[in-house]
Short mmCIF file of C-alpha atoms in Angstrom, two decimals:
data_model
loop_
_atom_site.label_atom_id
_atom_site.label_comp_id
_atom_site.label_asym_id
_atom_site.label_seq_id
_atom_site.Cartn_x
_atom_site.Cartn_y
_atom_site.Cartn_z
CA MET A 1 21.52 155.73 -88.98
CA THR A 2 20.96 153.03 -91.59
CA GLY A 3 22.10 149.45 -91.43
CA ARG A 4 21.54 145.82 -92.23
CA ALA A 5 20.92 143.16 -89.61
CA ARG A 6 21.45 139.46 -90.15
CA VAL A 7 18.62 137.84 -88.20
CA ASN A 8 17.03 134.42 -88.49
CA GLY A 9 18.97 133.68 -91.68
CA VAL A 10 17.99 136.82 -93.62
CA ASP A 11 19.43 140.31 -94.11
CA LEU A 12 17.00 143.04 -93.06
CA TYR A 13 17.35 146.71 -93.95
CA TYR A 14 16.60 149.18 -91.16
CA GLU A 15 16.89 152.84 -90.20
CA VAL A 16 17.09 154.38 -86.72
CA VAL A 17 16.43 158.05 -85.95
CA GLY A 18 15.76 160.10 -82.81
CA GLU A 19 16.47 159.76 -79.11
CA GLY A 20 14.42 158.41 -76.23
CA GLU A 21 12.57 155.19 -75.50
CA PRO A 22 12.73 152.64 -78.36
CA LEU A 23 9.81 152.53 -80.79
CA VAL A 24 9.60 150.04 -83.68
CA LEU A 25 7.22 150.66 -86.61
CA VAL A 26 6.07 147.58 -88.57
CA HIS A 27 4.65 148.09 -92.07
CA GLY A 28 1.97 146.08 -93.82
CA SER A 29 1.99 144.10 -97.05
CA TRP A 30 3.06 145.41 -100.47
CA VAL A 31 4.94 148.41 -99.05
CA ASP A 32 8.16 149.00 -97.06
CA HIS A 33 9.72 151.24 -94.39
CA GLU A 34 9.10 154.36 -96.46
CA THR A 35 5.38 154.15 -95.74
CA TRP A 36 6.27 155.57 -92.29
CA GLN A 37 8.27 158.54 -93.50
CA ARG A 38 5.46 161.04 -92.97
CA VAL A 39 5.32 160.26 -89.24
CA VAL A 40 8.95 159.46 -88.39
CA PRO A 41 10.18 163.08 -87.99
CA ARG A 42 7.40 163.88 -85.52
CA LEU A 43 7.85 160.62 -83.57
CA ALA A 44 11.63 161.04 -83.47
CA ARG A 45 11.17 164.11 -81.25
CA SER A 46 10.09 161.77 -78.44
CA PHE A 47 11.42 158.31 -79.30
CA ARG A 48 14.32 156.41 -80.80
CA VAL A 49 12.46 155.14 -83.85
CA LEU A 50 13.36 152.04 -85.85
CA VAL A 51 11.74 151.39 -89.24
CA TYR A 52 12.63 148.42 -91.42
CA ASP A 53 11.70 146.46 -94.50
CA ARG A 54 10.12 143.17 -93.49
CA ARG A 55 11.64 140.07 -95.07
CA GLY A 56 10.77 139.85 -98.75
CA HIS A 57 10.14 143.59 -99.06
CA SER A 58 12.23 146.12 -100.99
CA ARG A 59 15.76 146.34 -99.55
CA SER A 60 15.50 143.30 -97.29
CA GLU A 61 16.31 139.79 -98.45
CA ARG A 62 13.63 137.59 -99.98
CA PRO A 63 14.50 134.00 -99.05
CA PRO A 64 13.33 131.14 -101.27
CA GLY A 65 10.56 128.78 -100.30
CA GLN A 66 7.31 129.24 -98.44
CA GLY A 67 7.54 131.69 -95.57
CA SER A 68 5.36 132.22 -92.51
CA ARG A 69 4.17 135.05 -90.32
CA ARG A 70 5.92 133.34 -87.42
CA GLN A 71 9.22 134.10 -89.20
CA ASP A 72 8.22 137.77 -89.36
CA GLU A 73 7.47 137.63 -85.65
CA GLY A 74 10.95 136.23 -85.03
CA ASP A 75 12.49 139.00 -87.12
CA LEU A 76 10.62 141.63 -85.12
CA ALA A 77 11.79 140.05 -81.87
CA SER A 78 15.42 140.17 -83.02
CA LEU A 79 15.18 143.81 -84.09
CA ILE A 80 13.62 144.78 -80.75
CA GLU A 81 16.51 143.10 -78.98
CA LEU A 82 18.93 144.92 -81.29
CA LEU A 83 17.34 148.28 -80.51
CA GLY A 84 16.94 147.59 -76.82
CA ALA A 85 14.13 145.55 -75.29
CA PRO A 86 11.47 146.11 -74.24
CA ALA A 87 10.29 148.47 -76.99
CA HIS A 88 7.10 150.22 -77.91
CA VAL A 89 5.68 148.78 -81.15
CA ALA A 90 3.27 150.45 -83.58
CA ALA A 91 2.11 148.40 -86.54
CA ASN A 92 -0.27 148.47 -89.49
CA SER A 93 -2.22 145.76 -91.32
CA PHE A 94 -0.18 142.53 -91.72
CA GLY A 95 2.49 144.22 -89.62
CA ALA A 96 -0.13 144.55 -86.87
CA SER A 97 -0.89 140.83 -87.15
CA THR A 98 2.85 140.21 -86.78
CA ALA A 99 3.14 142.42 -83.69
CA LEU A 100 0.09 140.81 -82.07
CA GLY A 101 1.47 137.36 -82.78
CA LEU A 102 4.73 138.32 -81.08
CA ALA A 103 2.77 139.70 -78.11
CA THR A 104 1.27 136.24 -77.55
CA ARG A 105 4.67 134.50 -77.67
CA ARG A 106 7.21 137.01 -76.32
CA PRO A 107 5.17 139.56 -74.35
CA GLU A 108 8.22 140.68 -72.38
CA LEU A 109 9.65 142.30 -75.52
CA LEU A 110 6.80 144.80 -75.96
CA ARG A 111 6.49 147.76 -73.65
CA SER A 112 3.31 148.90 -75.40
CA LEU A 113 1.49 147.96 -78.58
CA SER A 114 -0.43 150.06 -81.10
CA ALA A 115 -2.14 148.03 -83.83
CA HIS A 116 -4.24 149.36 -86.72
CA GLU A 117 -6.55 146.99 -88.61
CA PRO A 118 -4.80 143.59 -88.48
CA PRO A 119 -6.38 141.38 -91.20
CA LEU A 120 -6.97 138.46 -88.82
CA MET A 121 -9.96 137.20 -90.75
CA ASP A 122 -10.13 133.85 -88.95
CA ILE A 123 -11.20 135.51 -85.70
CA VAL A 124 -14.23 137.16 -87.32
CA GLY A 125 -16.13 133.87 -87.01
CA ASP A 126 -19.15 132.40 -88.73
CA GLY A 127 -21.45 134.02 -86.19
CA ASP A 128 -21.06 137.45 -87.78
CA ARG A 129 -23.74 136.76 -90.39
CA GLN A 130 -24.10 140.33 -91.59
CA LEU A 131 -20.48 140.25 -92.73
CA ARG A 132 -20.75 137.09 -94.82
CA PRO A 133 -21.67 138.78 -98.14
CA VAL A 134 -18.88 141.35 -97.94
CA LEU A 135 -16.40 138.72 -96.78
CA ARG A 136 -17.28 136.50 -99.72
CA ALA A 137 -16.83 139.44 -102.10
CA MET A 138 -13.45 140.24 -100.54
CA GLU A 139 -12.33 136.63 -100.79
CA ALA A 140 -13.33 136.50 -104.45
CA ALA A 141 -11.37 139.68 -105.15
CA LEU A 142 -8.32 138.30 -103.32
CA ASP A 143 -8.57 135.07 -105.31
CA GLY A 144 -8.31 137.12 -108.49
CA VAL A 145 -5.27 138.99 -107.16
CA LEU A 146 -3.51 135.79 -106.12
CA ALA A 147 -4.30 134.09 -109.42
CA ALA A 148 -2.58 136.93 -111.29
CA LEU A 149 0.44 136.85 -108.96
CA ARG A 150 0.84 133.09 -109.22
CA ALA A 151 0.75 133.44 -113.01
CA GLY A 152 3.70 135.84 -112.78
CA GLU A 153 1.58 138.90 -113.59
CA ASP A 154 2.84 140.98 -110.68
CA ARG A 155 1.84 144.42 -111.93
CA ALA A 156 -1.62 143.24 -112.97
CA GLY A 157 -2.09 141.55 -109.61
CA ALA A 158 -0.95 144.67 -107.78
CA GLN A 159 -3.38 146.81 -109.76
CA ARG A 160 -6.23 144.41 -109.02
CA PHE A 161 -5.43 144.55 -105.31
CA VAL A 162 -5.49 148.35 -105.25
CA ASP A 163 -8.61 148.69 -107.41
CA ASP A 164 -10.64 145.69 -106.17
CA VAL A 165 -9.57 145.30 -102.52
CA ALA A 166 -7.70 148.19 -100.94
CA VAL A 167 -8.84 151.47 -102.52
CA GLY A 168 -11.50 151.06 -105.17
CA PRO A 169 -11.85 151.58 -108.92
CA GLY A 170 -9.32 154.04 -110.28
CA GLY A 171 -7.13 153.86 -107.18
CA TRP A 172 -4.17 152.44 -109.08
CA GLU A 173 -4.09 155.30 -111.56
CA ARG A 174 -4.09 157.86 -108.76
CA LEU A 175 -0.96 156.39 -107.17
CA PRO A 176 2.43 157.92 -107.96
CA GLU A 177 4.45 155.71 -110.30
CA ARG A 178 7.18 155.30 -107.67
CA PHE A 179 4.62 153.82 -105.29
CA ARG A 180 3.25 151.55 -108.03
CA ARG A 181 6.77 150.22 -108.65
CA THR A 182 7.24 149.44 -104.96
CA ILE A 183 3.92 147.60 -104.75
CA THR A 184 4.72 145.60 -107.88
CA ALA A 185 8.21 144.68 -106.64
CA ASN A 186 6.78 143.37 -103.35
CA ALA A 187 3.87 141.50 -104.95
CA PRO A 188 5.52 138.03 -104.75
CA THR A 189 5.81 138.40 -100.97
CA PHE A 190 2.09 139.12 -100.72
CA ALA A 191 1.42 135.84 -102.51
CA ASP A 192 3.86 134.09 -100.18
CA GLU A 193 2.14 135.52 -97.10
CA HIS A 194 -1.16 134.07 -98.28
CA GLY A 195 0.48 130.70 -98.84
CA ASP A 196 0.98 130.47 -95.08
CA PRO A 197 -2.05 128.61 -93.65
CA ASP A 198 -1.78 130.65 -90.45
CA TRP A 199 -1.63 134.10 -92.07
CA ALA A 200 -5.08 135.13 -90.77
CA ARG A 201 -5.01 133.33 -87.41
CA LEU A 202 -4.08 134.41 -83.92
CA ASP A 203 -4.01 132.73 -80.53
CA VAL A 204 -6.39 135.32 -79.10
CA ALA A 205 -6.38 133.65 -75.69
CA GLY A 206 -2.60 134.07 -75.65
CA LEU A 207 -3.04 137.84 -75.42
CA ASP A 208 -3.94 137.31 -71.78
CA GLY A 209 -0.21 137.01 -71.12
CA PHE A 210 0.57 140.44 -72.56
CA PRO A 211 0.72 142.84 -69.59
CA GLY A 212 1.35 146.12 -71.39
CA PRO A 213 -1.05 148.79 -72.63
CA ALA A 214 -2.47 148.49 -76.15
CA LEU A 215 -4.07 150.93 -78.57
CA LEU A 216 -6.31 149.17 -81.11
CA THR A 217 -7.70 151.26 -83.96
CA PHE A 218 -9.76 151.05 -87.13
CA GLY A 219 -10.81 153.67 -89.66
CA SER A 220 -14.35 154.90 -90.14
CA GLU A 221 -13.89 154.48 -93.90
CA SER A 222 -12.58 150.90 -93.70
CA PRO A 223 -14.42 147.62 -94.47
CA PRO A 224 -16.84 146.49 -91.74
CA TRP A 225 -14.87 143.46 -90.61
CA PHE A 226 -12.12 145.52 -89.04
CA PRO A 227 -14.27 146.85 -86.14
CA VAL A 228 -15.25 143.24 -85.41
CA ILE A 229 -11.63 142.07 -85.37
CA VAL A 230 -10.47 145.01 -83.25
CA GLY A 231 -13.38 144.54 -80.85
CA LYS A 232 -12.53 140.90 -80.23
CA LEU A 233 -8.88 141.76 -79.65
CA ALA A 234 -9.88 144.50 -77.20
CA THR A 235 -12.06 142.05 -75.30
CA ALA A 236 -9.17 139.60 -75.05
CA LEU A 237 -6.86 142.31 -73.71
CA GLY A 238 -9.41 143.57 -71.21
CA GLY A 239 -8.69 146.78 -69.39
CA ARG A 240 -5.21 147.01 -70.91
CA ALA A 241 -6.63 148.00 -74.31
CA ARG A 242 -7.99 151.25 -75.64
CA MET A 243 -10.14 150.90 -78.78
CA ARG A 244 -10.54 153.91 -81.02
CA THR A 245 -12.26 154.76 -84.31
CA LEU A 246 -10.16 157.04 -86.52
CA VAL A 247 -12.77 159.25 -88.15
CA GLY A 248 -12.09 159.99 -91.80
CA ASP A 249 -9.37 157.35 -92.05
CA GLY A 250 -9.09 154.04 -93.80
CA HIS A 251 -6.41 151.36 -93.76
CA VAL A 252 -3.32 153.61 -93.70
CA PRO A 253 -3.88 156.53 -91.28
CA HIS A 254 -0.14 157.25 -91.08
CA LEU A 255 -0.35 158.23 -94.76
CA THR A 256 -3.71 160.00 -94.86
CA HIS A 257 -3.43 161.92 -91.56
CA PRO A 258 0.24 161.60 -90.50
CA ASP A 259 0.31 164.45 -87.97
CA ARG A 260 -2.75 163.16 -86.16
CA TYR A 261 -1.41 159.61 -86.19
CA ALA A 262 1.95 160.67 -84.74
CA ASP A 263 0.35 162.92 -82.14
CA ASP A 264 -2.08 160.18 -81.05
CA LEU A 265 0.80 157.73 -80.63
CA THR A 266 2.98 160.24 -78.81
CA GLU A 267 0.11 160.97 -76.41
CA PHE A 268 -0.93 157.34 -75.93
CA ILE A 269 2.39 155.84 -74.88
CA PRO A 270 3.24 157.97 -71.82
CA SER A 271 -0.37 158.28 -70.65
CA ALA A 272 -0.94 154.51 -70.96
CA GLU A 273 2.27 153.76 -69.10
CA ALA A 274 1.34 156.16 -66.30
CA GLU A 275 -2.11 154.58 -66.06
CA ALA A 276 -0.63 151.08 -65.97
CA GLU A 277 1.79 152.09 -63.22
CA ALA A 278 -1.03 153.62 -61.19
CA GLN A 279 -3.09 150.44 -61.56
CA ALA A 280 -0.14 148.32 -60.44
CA GLN A 281 0.40 150.52 -57.39
CA ALA A 282 -3.29 150.35 -56.51
CA ALA A 283 -3.25 146.56 -56.83
CA THR A 284 -0.24 146.40 -54.51
CA ALA A 285 -1.96 148.64 -51.98
CA ARG A 286 -5.05 146.40 -51.98
CA ARG A 287 -3.07 143.28 -51.08
CA PRO A 288 -3.47 142.20 -47.43
CA ALA A 289 -0.44 142.97 -45.35
CA SER A 290 1.52 139.82 -44.59
CA ARG A 291 2.98 139.19 -41.18
CA ARG A 292 6.67 140.00 -41.17
CA LEU A 293 8.74 137.24 -39.69
CA THR A 294 11.57 138.28 -37.43
CA THR A 295 14.38 136.48 -35.76
CA PRO A 296 15.94 137.36 -32.41
CA GLY A 297 18.40 140.17 -32.94
CA GLY A 298 17.23 140.62 -36.48
CA PRO A 299 15.53 143.65 -37.99
CA GLY A 300 12.14 144.33 -36.42
#
């Protein structure tokens, strides 16, 4: 099923496939819902899967003016309610930042959360001295990308992002032309995301209010700041979080190893829910029995 939803003042394109518990997939920057197509058929065997184009991407509306990640969080909340809350959410990159932000504000909407490599650079912190040189190099590369985009050179900026930030030299030329067109078309939204002063921030302490299970992952081939970010998120979530290194993967495991990604997610959700239920039952059993008050003639 395909459709358009009018939420928070914008039209969003979405697709729903499969039967079962609701699962929403949230894509990262530059791309759109099609980045999930390699995993949707496998996930749809177990879940009712919703994929969508985030605002400003591909078939969804791109509103004028400066946007914010908080708007993306509101869009995700509305789509979860449309699909049937609470829902499982799996998200990548900036989409993972969006899902985590929603978990701090509307935790009741998320039944579980799987997040891969959210670029929450502000939580890395100045104390991680060994990362400073690579972070400075990344920031310089991003400055070059944003300068090209703000000059209206969308394709050049997209190529610089792929070659200098995301993949490495020659990465742009190895991409199919269809994918290059999608990235170029969504380039203005990437610039808009970085115009939001809160794009890389998260109320980490607010994750304490999220009661559900979480799977936090990073790739063994990814830049070294992602393990730091994921580790700090896992600490904030405590025993509710599983942290995992995806060996051989980088920033988009659902594209590089789609079967493994789908199988990991399909295994994680029911096992994590069963574990959470067992923990809740154990906590209930440990509570001291309270004295039952009775009234004459009432139940004993």
